[in-house]
Amino acid sequence: MKLVVVGSSGFVGKEVVRQALANPAVTSVVGLSRRRTPVPESLEGSSDADKLASVVADDFLNYSDTVKQHLVNADACIWLMAVTPNKSASMPWDQVRKVCLDYTIHGLEELSQAPRKDTSKPLTFVYVSGANAERDPAKKPWLLGEYSVMRGEVEARVLDFAKHSNNAIEACIAKPGFIRDAENGSFLLNALQNVLSGVIRVPVVYLHDVAATLLAQATEGVEKETLESADIARIGGSKKQSAER
Ligand SMILES: NC(=O)c1ccc[n+]([C@@H]2O[C@H](COP(=O)([O-])OP(=O)(O)OC[C@H]3O[C@@H](n4cnc5c(N)ncnc54)[C@H](OP(=O)(O)O)[C@@H]3O)[C@@H](O)[C@H]2O)c1
């Protein structure tokens, strides 16, 4: 199957690409970002780096013919492009909203229109949001309220798009809490996450589990429409166990 990873240059994107290159169900990976997607350093033994095509775009509201060509025959897309809360503080709000919302919806439109040989199954669109994203504006959280409601609006728009796509798109929303890299996380960052997760009640999930869960939805089908952190830990953990067997 052909997988498109949008936002592949980022923290989660790189791990998704790393695992996808080792996954025999994935025959090609398009890493679409505003900068080059490198071949990950720590590839697993069975990985095939030649499966990766790094595609750089400079306009995510107006795809070039090259970008459009790379979307042809895609079976699934994992969408990781967004301005994260910490980076959003230093950007104008309309820019943050444009990257998080407009780029995602435009991406969905392009993917749903891209020619596909096999239309017997919808294209799976896995949107990565966050545990704090709130779909009901009346329940605006006290922390990062405007940001959380905006990300919740993206979730609702993605689900609505899929619902009205005439079976072209099947959507899944993943809502991880703080994502920790078990291998590389600094002591200070981990301690800060522990404190924050206690205060604002956001769980910690592991990078490996997040990527494994996203890939499982893309390659094996959507388990449920919305995946919370507990689902991500469960699915990611089960993938690790079966790999160790
Ligand atoms: N990290 C966490 O703990 C965490 C927790 C919960 C949810 N999430 C969600 O998971 C998703 C991925 O997060 P991440 O940690 O991988 O974030 P990240 O490292 O900042 O990566 C985000 C991706 O979006 C791209 N991007 C950002 N601004 C852009 C712009 N103006 N134009 C084009 N591309 C842009 C980045 O490109 P560059 O690489 O060029 O910057 C990168 O490819 C996000 O939706 C995030 O909210 C993350």
Short mmCIF file of C-alpha atoms and ligand atoms in Angstrom, two decimals:
data_model
loop_
_atom_site.label_atom_id
_atom_site.label_comp_id
_atom_site.label_asym_id
_atom_site.label_seq_id
_atom_site.Cartn_x
_atom_site.Cartn_y
_atom_site.Cartn_z
CA MET A 1 0.00 0.00 0.00
CA LYS A 2 1.03 3.58 -0.67
CA LEU A 3 1.22 5.83 2.38
CA VAL A 4 1.46 9.62 2.39
CA VAL A 5 2.89 11.19 5.56
CA VAL A 6 2.26 14.93 5.74
CA GLY A 7 4.48 16.75 8.24
CA SER A 8 7.06 13.98 7.86
CA SER A 9 9.96 16.25 8.84
CA GLY A 10 8.68 16.66 12.42
CA PHE A 11 9.13 14.80 15.69
CA VAL A 12 6.30 12.29 15.16
CA GLY A 13 6.58 12.27 11.37
CA LYS A 14 10.15 10.98 11.41
CA GLU A 15 9.18 8.04 13.64
CA VAL A 16 6.16 7.23 11.43
CA VAL A 17 8.45 7.19 8.39
CA ARG A 18 11.01 5.04 10.26
CA GLN A 19 8.40 2.43 11.16
CA ALA A 20 6.72 2.59 7.74
CA LEU A 21 10.00 1.76 6.00
CA ALA A 22 10.20 -1.42 8.11
CA ASN A 23 6.55 -2.39 7.58
CA PRO A 24 6.11 -4.97 4.78
CA ALA A 25 2.48 -3.88 4.25
CA VAL A 26 3.72 -0.46 3.13
CA THR A 27 5.22 -0.57 -0.35
CA SER A 28 5.84 3.16 -0.76
CA VAL A 29 6.04 6.17 1.53
CA VAL A 30 5.63 9.76 0.36
CA GLY A 31 7.01 12.16 2.96
CA LEU A 32 5.43 15.54 2.23
CA SER A 33 6.74 18.57 4.13
CA ARG A 34 8.04 22.11 3.67
CA ARG A 35 11.57 20.69 3.92
CA ARG A 36 13.25 17.43 2.96
CA THR A 37 12.34 14.27 4.84
CA PRO A 38 15.60 12.52 5.72
CA VAL A 39 16.02 8.74 5.70
CA PRO A 40 15.85 7.96 9.44
CA GLU A 41 19.16 7.12 11.09
CA SER A 42 18.07 4.15 13.20
CA LEU A 43 16.41 1.96 10.58
CA GLU A 44 15.28 -1.52 11.63
CA GLY A 45 16.96 -4.49 9.97
CA SER A 46 14.10 -5.27 7.60
CA SER A 47 13.72 -1.67 6.42
CA ASP A 48 13.79 -0.59 2.81
CA ALA A 49 14.92 3.04 2.54
CA ASP A 50 14.18 3.01 -1.21
CA LYS A 51 10.45 3.04 -0.39
CA LEU A 52 10.73 6.70 0.70
CA ALA A 53 10.07 9.60 -1.66
CA SER A 54 10.75 12.96 -0.02
CA VAL A 55 8.52 15.66 -1.50
CA VAL A 56 9.01 19.31 -0.60
CA ALA A 57 6.19 21.82 -1.10
CA ASP A 58 6.20 25.56 -0.61
CA ASP A 59 2.47 26.19 -0.85
CA PHE A 60 0.04 23.95 1.03
CA LEU A 61 -3.05 25.73 -0.29
CA ASN A 62 -2.04 25.37 -3.92
CA TYR A 63 -0.34 22.04 -4.63
CA SER A 64 2.12 21.91 -7.53
CA ASP A 65 1.68 19.28 -10.25
CA THR A 66 4.63 17.39 -8.72
CA VAL A 67 2.91 17.19 -5.34
CA LYS A 68 -0.38 16.16 -6.97
CA GLN A 69 1.44 13.45 -8.92
CA HIS A 70 2.81 11.99 -5.69
CA LEU A 71 -0.73 11.70 -4.26
CA VAL A 72 -1.93 9.49 -7.13
CA ASN A 73 -2.92 5.98 -5.96
CA ALA A 74 -2.41 6.78 -2.28
CA ASP A 75 -4.19 4.30 0.01
CA ALA A 76 -3.71 6.20 3.26
CA CYS A 77 -2.48 9.48 4.67
CA ILE A 78 -1.18 10.25 8.15
CA TRP A 79 -1.51 14.00 8.74
CA LEU A 80 0.96 15.47 11.23
CA MET A 81 1.34 18.99 9.89
CA ALA A 82 0.37 21.57 12.47
CA VAL A 83 1.75 24.38 14.58
CA THR A 84 2.18 22.85 18.04
CA PRO A 85 1.02 24.82 21.12
CA ASN A 86 4.52 25.88 22.17
CA LYS A 87 5.34 27.22 18.69
CA SER A 88 1.92 28.86 18.29
CA ALA A 89 2.76 31.45 20.96
CA SER A 90 5.34 33.09 18.69
CA MET A 91 3.17 33.19 15.53
CA PRO A 92 0.25 35.40 14.47
CA TRP A 93 -3.01 33.59 15.24
CA ASP A 94 -4.30 33.68 11.64
CA GLN A 95 -1.10 31.89 10.53
CA VAL A 96 -1.51 29.20 13.18
CA ARG A 97 -5.11 28.67 12.12
CA LYS A 98 -4.15 28.59 8.44
CA VAL A 99 -1.52 25.87 8.97
CA CYS A 100 -3.66 23.78 11.33
CA LEU A 101 -7.05 24.10 9.67
CA ASP A 102 -6.83 25.39 6.10
CA TYR A 103 -3.82 23.25 5.13
CA THR A 104 -5.53 20.12 6.49
CA ILE A 105 -8.84 20.67 4.74
CA HIS A 106 -7.11 21.56 1.48
CA GLY A 107 -5.00 18.40 1.81
CA LEU A 108 -8.16 16.34 2.27
CA GLU A 109 -9.70 17.91 -0.83
CA GLU A 110 -6.61 17.13 -2.91
CA LEU A 111 -6.39 13.56 -1.60
CA SER A 112 -10.06 12.89 -2.27
CA GLN A 113 -9.63 14.10 -5.87
CA ALA A 114 -6.36 12.28 -6.59
CA PRO A 115 -6.82 9.43 -9.11
CA ARG A 116 -6.78 5.93 -7.57
CA LYS A 117 -6.64 2.58 -9.32
CA ASP A 118 -8.42 0.75 -6.51
CA THR A 119 -11.49 2.62 -5.33
CA SER A 120 -13.10 -0.44 -3.69
CA LYS A 121 -11.91 0.91 -0.33
CA PRO A 122 -11.84 4.53 0.82
CA LEU A 123 -8.56 6.31 1.35
CA THR A 124 -7.77 6.23 5.09
CA PHE A 125 -7.03 9.68 6.52
CA VAL A 126 -5.48 9.58 10.00
CA TYR A 127 -5.48 13.03 11.54
CA VAL A 128 -3.24 13.58 14.54
CA SER A 129 -4.71 16.10 16.93
CA GLY A 130 -4.16 16.32 20.69
CA ALA A 131 -5.76 15.17 23.93
CA ASN A 132 -6.82 18.71 24.78
CA ALA A 133 -8.51 19.51 21.46
CA GLU A 134 -12.16 20.34 22.16
CA ARG A 135 -14.90 19.94 19.54
CA ASP A 136 -17.50 21.81 21.60
CA PRO A 137 -16.63 25.55 21.73
CA ALA A 138 -18.85 25.88 24.81
CA LYS A 139 -16.38 23.66 26.68
CA LYS A 140 -13.33 25.82 25.94
CA PRO A 141 -10.55 24.58 28.28
CA TRP A 142 -8.96 27.06 30.70
CA LEU A 143 -5.52 26.33 29.29
CA LEU A 144 -4.83 27.06 25.60
CA GLY A 145 -8.57 27.57 25.14
CA GLU A 146 -8.61 29.21 21.70
CA TYR A 147 -5.99 26.79 20.36
CA SER A 148 -7.80 23.71 21.75
CA VAL A 149 -11.14 24.75 20.27
CA MET A 150 -9.50 25.46 16.90
CA ARG A 151 -7.90 21.96 16.87
CA GLY A 152 -11.30 20.52 17.86
CA GLU A 153 -12.83 22.36 14.91
CA VAL A 154 -10.28 20.69 12.62
CA GLU A 155 -11.24 17.27 14.06
CA ALA A 156 -14.94 17.97 13.42
CA ARG A 157 -14.26 19.26 9.89
CA VAL A 158 -12.16 16.18 9.03
CA LEU A 159 -14.91 13.83 10.26
CA ASP A 160 -17.56 15.83 8.44
CA PHE A 161 -15.52 15.81 5.23
CA ALA A 162 -15.21 12.02 5.39
CA LYS A 163 -18.91 11.59 6.14
CA HIS A 164 -19.85 13.56 3.03
CA SER A 165 -17.10 12.17 0.79
CA ASN A 166 -19.28 9.51 -0.85
CA ASN A 167 -17.02 6.78 0.56
CA ALA A 168 -13.85 8.38 -0.86
CA ILE A 169 -12.35 9.03 2.59
CA GLU A 170 -12.45 7.17 5.89
CA ALA A 171 -11.22 9.30 8.78
CA CYS A 172 -9.63 8.53 12.10
CA ILE A 173 -8.70 11.11 14.74
CA ALA A 174 -5.81 10.31 17.10
CA LYS A 175 -5.68 12.40 20.28
CA PRO A 176 -2.38 11.72 22.05
CA GLY A 177 -1.37 13.44 25.27
CA PHE A 178 2.26 14.47 25.77
CA ILE A 179 4.41 12.36 23.46
CA ARG A 180 7.63 11.12 25.03
CA ASP A 181 10.54 9.61 23.17
CA ALA A 182 11.52 6.73 25.47
CA GLU A 183 14.98 6.55 23.91
CA ASN A 184 15.96 10.21 23.75
CA GLY A 185 13.90 12.25 26.18
CA SER A 186 15.89 14.50 28.51
CA PHE A 187 15.47 14.09 32.26
CA LEU A 188 14.28 17.70 32.62
CA LEU A 189 11.72 17.47 29.83
CA ASN A 190 10.36 14.19 31.20
CA ALA A 191 10.08 15.72 34.68
CA LEU A 192 8.26 18.76 33.27
CA GLN A 193 5.85 16.50 31.35
CA ASN A 194 5.16 14.52 34.52
CA VAL A 195 4.29 17.70 36.43
CA LEU A 196 2.17 19.14 33.61
CA SER A 197 0.34 15.87 32.99
CA GLY A 198 -0.60 15.79 36.67
CA VAL A 199 -1.73 19.42 36.78
CA ILE A 200 -3.70 19.59 33.54
CA ARG A 201 -4.55 15.88 33.47
CA VAL A 202 -3.00 15.12 30.10
CA PRO A 203 -1.55 11.60 29.86
CA VAL A 204 1.91 10.77 28.56
CA VAL A 205 2.19 8.41 25.59
CA TYR A 206 5.30 7.03 23.94
CA LEU A 207 6.49 8.04 20.49
CA HIS A 208 6.91 4.42 19.37
CA ASP A 209 3.31 3.61 20.40
CA VAL A 210 1.90 6.70 18.68
CA ALA A 211 3.61 5.90 15.36
CA ALA A 212 2.71 2.18 15.59
CA THR A 213 -0.94 3.06 16.25
CA LEU A 214 -1.13 5.52 13.35
CA LEU A 215 0.45 2.97 11.02
CA ALA A 216 -1.90 0.23 12.20
CA GLN A 217 -4.91 2.40 11.34
CA ALA A 218 -3.43 3.17 7.93
CA THR A 219 -2.46 -0.39 7.03
CA GLU A 220 -5.02 -2.58 8.84
CA GLY A 221 -8.07 -0.30 8.92
CA VAL A 222 -9.56 2.14 11.37
CA GLU A 223 -10.30 0.54 14.75
CA LYS A 224 -12.45 3.44 15.91
CA GLU A 225 -13.15 6.94 14.75
CA THR A 226 -11.44 8.65 17.70
CA LEU A 227 -8.41 7.20 19.46
CA GLU A 228 -7.60 8.58 22.91
CA SER A 229 -4.23 8.17 24.66
CA ALA A 230 -5.33 4.92 26.34
CA ASP A 231 -6.20 3.45 22.91
CA ILE A 232 -2.84 4.59 21.56
CA ALA A 233 -0.95 2.95 24.46
CA ARG A 234 -2.98 -0.25 24.03
CA ILE A 235 -2.61 -0.55 20.25
CA GLY A 236 1.04 0.56 20.29
CA GLY A 237 1.79 -1.93 23.09
CA SER A 238 0.14 -4.81 21.24
CA LYS A 239 2.21 -4.05 18.13
CA LYS A 240 5.41 -4.10 20.21
CA GLN A 241 4.46 -7.45 21.75
CA SER A 242 3.73 -9.08 18.39
CA ALA A 243 7.06 -7.76 17.03
CA GLU A 244 8.92 -9.35 19.98
CA ARG A 245 7.24 -12.74 19.52
N1 LIG B 1 4.82 16.31 20.30
C1 LIG B 1 3.83 16.09 21.17
O1 LIG B 1 4.06 15.88 22.39
C2 LIG B 1 2.40 16.08 20.70
C3 LIG B 1 1.39 15.77 21.62
C4 LIG B 1 0.06 15.72 21.21
C5 LIG B 1 -0.25 15.98 19.89
N2 LIG B 1 0.75 16.29 18.99
C6 LIG B 1 0.35 16.59 17.61
O2 LIG B 1 1.03 15.72 16.71
C7 LIG B 1 1.24 16.41 15.47
C8 LIG B 1 2.72 16.35 15.12
O3 LIG B 1 3.45 16.94 16.20
P1 LIG B 1 5.05 17.00 16.24
O4 LIG B 1 5.42 16.95 17.67
O5 LIG B 1 5.64 16.04 15.27
O6 LIG B 1 5.29 18.50 15.72
P2 LIG B 1 6.52 19.10 14.90
O7 LIG B 1 7.78 18.39 15.22
O8 LIG B 1 6.48 20.58 15.12
O9 LIG B 1 6.13 18.75 13.39
C9 LIG B 1 5.03 19.35 12.78
C10 LIG B 1 5.13 19.26 11.27
O10 LIG B 1 4.36 20.36 10.72
C11 LIG B 1 5.22 21.16 9.90
N3 LIG B 1 4.88 22.58 9.96
C12 LIG B 1 4.82 23.38 11.03
N4 LIG B 1 4.53 24.64 10.65
C13 LIG B 1 4.43 24.62 9.30
C14 LIG B 1 4.18 25.60 8.32
N5 LIG B 1 3.98 26.88 8.64
N6 LIG B 1 4.15 25.24 7.04
C15 LIG B 1 4.36 23.94 6.68
N7 LIG B 1 4.63 22.96 7.56
C16 LIG B 1 4.65 23.31 8.86
C17 LIG B 1 6.61 20.92 10.46
O11 LIG B 1 7.58 21.31 9.51
P3 LIG B 1 9.10 21.65 9.99
O12 LIG B 1 9.70 20.31 10.38
O13 LIG B 1 9.73 22.26 8.81
O14 LIG B 1 8.98 22.59 11.17
C18 LIG B 1 6.56 19.43 10.72
O15 LIG B 1 6.70 18.71 9.52
C19 LIG B 1 0.72 17.83 15.67
O16 LIG B 1 -0.60 17.91 15.23
C20 LIG B 1 0.75 17.98 17.19
O17 LIG B 1 -0.17 18.95 17.66
C21 LIG B 1 2.06 16.34 19.37
#
